[in-house]
PDB file of C-alpha atoms in Angstrom:
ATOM      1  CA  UNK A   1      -5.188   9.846 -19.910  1.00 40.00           C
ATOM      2  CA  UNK A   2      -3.549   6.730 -19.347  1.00 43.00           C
ATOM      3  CA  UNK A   3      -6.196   4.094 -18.502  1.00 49.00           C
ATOM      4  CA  UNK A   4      -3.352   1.201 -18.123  1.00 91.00           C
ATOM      5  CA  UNK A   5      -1.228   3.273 -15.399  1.00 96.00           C
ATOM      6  CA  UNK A   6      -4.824   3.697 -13.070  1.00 96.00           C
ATOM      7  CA  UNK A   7      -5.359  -0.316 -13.863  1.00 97.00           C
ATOM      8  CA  UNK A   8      -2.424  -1.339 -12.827  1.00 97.00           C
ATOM      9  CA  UNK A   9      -2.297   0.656  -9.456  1.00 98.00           C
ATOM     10  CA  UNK A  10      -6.770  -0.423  -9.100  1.00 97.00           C
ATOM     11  CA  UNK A  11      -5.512  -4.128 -10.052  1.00 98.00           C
ATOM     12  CA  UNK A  12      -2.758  -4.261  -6.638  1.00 98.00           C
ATOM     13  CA  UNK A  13      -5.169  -3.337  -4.471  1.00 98.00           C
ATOM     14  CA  UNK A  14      -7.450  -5.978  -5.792  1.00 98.00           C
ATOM     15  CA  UNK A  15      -5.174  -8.025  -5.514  1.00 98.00           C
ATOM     16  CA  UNK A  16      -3.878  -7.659  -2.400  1.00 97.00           C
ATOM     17  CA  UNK A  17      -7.581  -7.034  -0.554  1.00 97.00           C
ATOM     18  CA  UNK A  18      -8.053 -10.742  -1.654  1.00 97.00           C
ATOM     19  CA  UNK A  19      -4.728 -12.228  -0.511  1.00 96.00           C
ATOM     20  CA  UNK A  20      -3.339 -12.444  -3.908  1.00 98.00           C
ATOM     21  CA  UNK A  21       0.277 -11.875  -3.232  1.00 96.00           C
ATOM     22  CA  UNK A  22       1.359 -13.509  -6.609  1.00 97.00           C
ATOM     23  CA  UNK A  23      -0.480 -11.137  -8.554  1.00 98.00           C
ATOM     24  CA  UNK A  24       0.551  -8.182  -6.567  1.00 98.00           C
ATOM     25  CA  UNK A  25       4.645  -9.586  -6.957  1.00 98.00           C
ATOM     26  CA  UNK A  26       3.771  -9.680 -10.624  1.00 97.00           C
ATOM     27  CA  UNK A  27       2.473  -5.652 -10.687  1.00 98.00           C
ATOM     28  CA  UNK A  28       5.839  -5.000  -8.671  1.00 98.00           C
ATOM     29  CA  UNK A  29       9.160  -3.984 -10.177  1.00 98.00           C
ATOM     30  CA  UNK A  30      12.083  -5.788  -8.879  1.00 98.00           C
ATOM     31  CA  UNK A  31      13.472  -2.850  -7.588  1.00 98.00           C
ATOM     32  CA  UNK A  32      10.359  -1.311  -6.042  1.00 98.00           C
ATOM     33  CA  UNK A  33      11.336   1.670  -3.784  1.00 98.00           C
ATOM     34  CA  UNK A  34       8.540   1.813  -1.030  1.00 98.00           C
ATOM     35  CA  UNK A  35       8.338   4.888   1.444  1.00 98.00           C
ATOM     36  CA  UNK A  36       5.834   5.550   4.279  1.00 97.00           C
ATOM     37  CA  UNK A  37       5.646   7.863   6.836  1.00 96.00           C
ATOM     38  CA  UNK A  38       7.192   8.223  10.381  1.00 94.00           C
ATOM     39  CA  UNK A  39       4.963   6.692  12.601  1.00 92.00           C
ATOM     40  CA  UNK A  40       3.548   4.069  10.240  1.00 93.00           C
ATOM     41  CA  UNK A  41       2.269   0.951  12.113  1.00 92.00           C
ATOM     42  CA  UNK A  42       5.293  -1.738  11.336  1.00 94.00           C
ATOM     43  CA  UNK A  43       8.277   0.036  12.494  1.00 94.00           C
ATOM     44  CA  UNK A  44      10.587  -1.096   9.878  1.00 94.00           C
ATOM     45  CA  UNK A  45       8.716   0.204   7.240  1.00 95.00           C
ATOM     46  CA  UNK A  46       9.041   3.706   8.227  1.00 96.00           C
ATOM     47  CA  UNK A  47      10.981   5.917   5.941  1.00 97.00           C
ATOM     48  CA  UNK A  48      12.097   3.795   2.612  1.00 98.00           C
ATOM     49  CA  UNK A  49      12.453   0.475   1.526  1.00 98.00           C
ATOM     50  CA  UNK A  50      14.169  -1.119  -1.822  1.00 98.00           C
ATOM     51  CA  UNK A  51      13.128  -4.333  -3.545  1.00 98.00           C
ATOM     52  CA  UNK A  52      10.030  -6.571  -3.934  1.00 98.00           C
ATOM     53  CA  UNK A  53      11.458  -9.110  -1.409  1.00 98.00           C
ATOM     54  CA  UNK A  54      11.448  -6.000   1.467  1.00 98.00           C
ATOM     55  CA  UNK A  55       8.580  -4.808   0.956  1.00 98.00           C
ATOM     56  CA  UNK A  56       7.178  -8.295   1.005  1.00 98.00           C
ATOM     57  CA  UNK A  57       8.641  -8.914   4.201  1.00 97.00           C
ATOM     58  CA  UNK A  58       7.062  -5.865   5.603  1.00 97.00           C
ATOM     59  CA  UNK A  59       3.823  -6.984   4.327  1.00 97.00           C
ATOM     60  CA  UNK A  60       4.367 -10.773   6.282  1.00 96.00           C
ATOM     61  CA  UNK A  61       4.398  -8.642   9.278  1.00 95.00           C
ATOM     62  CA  UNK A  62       0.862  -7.177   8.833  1.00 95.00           C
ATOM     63  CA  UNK A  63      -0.725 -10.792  10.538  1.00 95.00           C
ATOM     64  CA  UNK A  64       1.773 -10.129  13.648  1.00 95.00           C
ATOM     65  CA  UNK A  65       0.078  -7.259  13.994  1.00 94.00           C
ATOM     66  CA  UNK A  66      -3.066  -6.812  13.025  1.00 95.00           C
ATOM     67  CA  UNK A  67      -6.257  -9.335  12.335  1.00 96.00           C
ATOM     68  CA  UNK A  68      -7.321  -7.829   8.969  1.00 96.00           C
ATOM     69  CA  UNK A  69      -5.834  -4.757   7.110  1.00 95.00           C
ATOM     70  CA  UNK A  70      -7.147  -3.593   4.104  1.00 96.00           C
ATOM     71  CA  UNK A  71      -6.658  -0.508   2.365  1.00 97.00           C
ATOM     72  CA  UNK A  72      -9.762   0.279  -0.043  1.00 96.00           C
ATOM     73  CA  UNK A  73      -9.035   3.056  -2.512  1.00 98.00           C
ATOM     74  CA  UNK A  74     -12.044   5.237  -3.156  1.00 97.00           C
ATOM     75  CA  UNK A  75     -10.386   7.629  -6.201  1.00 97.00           C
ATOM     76  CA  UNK A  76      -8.093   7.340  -8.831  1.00 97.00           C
ATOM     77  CA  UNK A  77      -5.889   9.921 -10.544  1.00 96.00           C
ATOM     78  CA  UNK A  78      -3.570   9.653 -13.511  1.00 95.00           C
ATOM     79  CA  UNK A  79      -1.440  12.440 -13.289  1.00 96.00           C
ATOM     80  CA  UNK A  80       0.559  11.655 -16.349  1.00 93.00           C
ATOM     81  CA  UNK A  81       3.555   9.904 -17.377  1.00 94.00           C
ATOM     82  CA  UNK A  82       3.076   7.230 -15.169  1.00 94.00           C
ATOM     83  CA  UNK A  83       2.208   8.444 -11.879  1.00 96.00           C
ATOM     84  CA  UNK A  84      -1.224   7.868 -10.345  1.00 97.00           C
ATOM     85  CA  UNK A  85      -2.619   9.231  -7.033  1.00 97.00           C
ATOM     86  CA  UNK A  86      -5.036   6.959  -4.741  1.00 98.00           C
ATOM     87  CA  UNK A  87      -7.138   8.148  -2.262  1.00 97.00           C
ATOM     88  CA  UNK A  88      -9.124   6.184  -0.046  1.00 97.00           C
ATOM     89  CA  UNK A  89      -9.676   4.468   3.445  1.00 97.00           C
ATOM     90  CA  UNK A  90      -7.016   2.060   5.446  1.00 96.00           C
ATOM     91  CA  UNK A  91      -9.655  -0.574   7.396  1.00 96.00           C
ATOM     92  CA  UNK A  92      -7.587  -2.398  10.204  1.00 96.00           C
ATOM     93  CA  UNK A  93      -8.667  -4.748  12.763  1.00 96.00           C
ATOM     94  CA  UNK A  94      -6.761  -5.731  16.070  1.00 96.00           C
ATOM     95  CA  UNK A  95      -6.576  -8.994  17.322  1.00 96.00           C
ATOM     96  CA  UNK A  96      -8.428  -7.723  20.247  1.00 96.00           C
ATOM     97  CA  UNK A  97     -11.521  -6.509  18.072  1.00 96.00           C
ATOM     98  CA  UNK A  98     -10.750  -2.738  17.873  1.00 96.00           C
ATOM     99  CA  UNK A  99     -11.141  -1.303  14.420  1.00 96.00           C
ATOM    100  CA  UNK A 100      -9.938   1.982  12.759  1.00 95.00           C
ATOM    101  CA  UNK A 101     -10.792   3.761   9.536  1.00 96.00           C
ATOM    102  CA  UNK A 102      -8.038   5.660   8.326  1.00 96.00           C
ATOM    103  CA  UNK A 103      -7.381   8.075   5.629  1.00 97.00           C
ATOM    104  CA  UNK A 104      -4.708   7.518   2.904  1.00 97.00           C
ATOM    105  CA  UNK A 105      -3.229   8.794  -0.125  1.00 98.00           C
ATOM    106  CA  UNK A 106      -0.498   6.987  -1.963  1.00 98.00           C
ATOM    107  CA  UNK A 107       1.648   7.743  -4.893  1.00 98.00           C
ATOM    108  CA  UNK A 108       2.587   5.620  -7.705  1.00 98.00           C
ATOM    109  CA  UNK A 109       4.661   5.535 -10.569  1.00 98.00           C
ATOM    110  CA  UNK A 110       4.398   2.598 -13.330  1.00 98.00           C
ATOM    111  CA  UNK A 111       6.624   2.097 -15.613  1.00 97.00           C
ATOM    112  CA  UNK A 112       6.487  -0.429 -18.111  1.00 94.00           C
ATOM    113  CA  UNK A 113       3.512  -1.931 -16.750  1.00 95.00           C
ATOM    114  CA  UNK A 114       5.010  -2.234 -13.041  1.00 97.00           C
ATOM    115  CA  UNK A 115       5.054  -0.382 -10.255  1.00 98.00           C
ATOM    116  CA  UNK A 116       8.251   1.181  -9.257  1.00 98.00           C
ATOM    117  CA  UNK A 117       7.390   3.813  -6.694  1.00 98.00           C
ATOM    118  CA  UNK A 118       4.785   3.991  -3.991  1.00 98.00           C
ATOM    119  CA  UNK A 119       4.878   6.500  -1.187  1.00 98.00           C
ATOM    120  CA  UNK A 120       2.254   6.968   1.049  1.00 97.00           C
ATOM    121  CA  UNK A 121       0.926   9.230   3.459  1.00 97.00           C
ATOM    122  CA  UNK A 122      -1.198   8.327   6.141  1.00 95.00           C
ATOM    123  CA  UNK A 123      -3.250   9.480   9.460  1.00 95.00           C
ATOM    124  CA  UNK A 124      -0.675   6.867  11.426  1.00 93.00           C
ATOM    125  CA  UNK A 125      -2.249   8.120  14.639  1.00 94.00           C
ATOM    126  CA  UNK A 126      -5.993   6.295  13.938  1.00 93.00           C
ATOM    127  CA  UNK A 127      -3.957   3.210  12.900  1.00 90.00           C
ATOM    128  CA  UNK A 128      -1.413   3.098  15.366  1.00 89.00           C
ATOM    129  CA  UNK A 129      -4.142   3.680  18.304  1.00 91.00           C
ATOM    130  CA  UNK A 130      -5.858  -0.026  17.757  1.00 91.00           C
ATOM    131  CA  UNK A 131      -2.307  -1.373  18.495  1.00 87.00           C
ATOM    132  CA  UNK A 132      -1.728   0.225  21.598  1.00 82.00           C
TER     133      UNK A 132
END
């Protein structure tokens, strides 16, 4: 089992729950290819993006839309040879106080210490109903 692989995907969350967006650049290839799902709650995300700066700008969107979003993995899995599977809960918060709890799971692949791949799927419908 590769204990680095699971640390590296635990340590962007971490990051990123605390507004560390240095740290999370750092844990990100260049070249990051980042895929969610149809649906997904900031429209240009849907479907797949390419490079650190992209997804970044979909992430400077997240305060446009929502008041807090955090997603708070609850389960790790190292699959091997770099991929790791996180399960866990999506907490959002509108501007106008409505809240959601949604399911996730996302995929990653490290390599090299960085990640290179995350995909996601997601129950878009819970999220996407406190922005309506």
């Amino acid at each position: 089992m590769s204990t680095s692989d699971v640390d590296i995907a635990r340590g962007i969350y971490e990051a990123f729950n605390r507004g560390d967006t240095e740290r999370v650049r750092e844990l990100f290839d260049d070249g990051i290819e980042w895929q969610e799902p149809e649906g997904y709650f900031v429209p240009e995300a849907r479907g797949t993006t390419r490079g650190v700066d992209s997804v970044f700008a979909i992430f400077a969107r997240y305060p446009e839309l929502l008041k807090s979003f955090a997603p708070t993995p609850e389960e790790f899995f190292d699959a091997g040879d770099g991929i790791v599977f996180v399960t866990g809960t999506q907490r959002a918060e509108a501007h106008d106080g409505r809240t959601a709890h949604a399911s996730f799971i996302n995929l990653w692949r490290i390599d090299d210490g960085r990640a290179v791949l995350h995909r996601s799927w997601s129950d878009t419908k819970t999220l996407g109903a406190v922005l309506s």
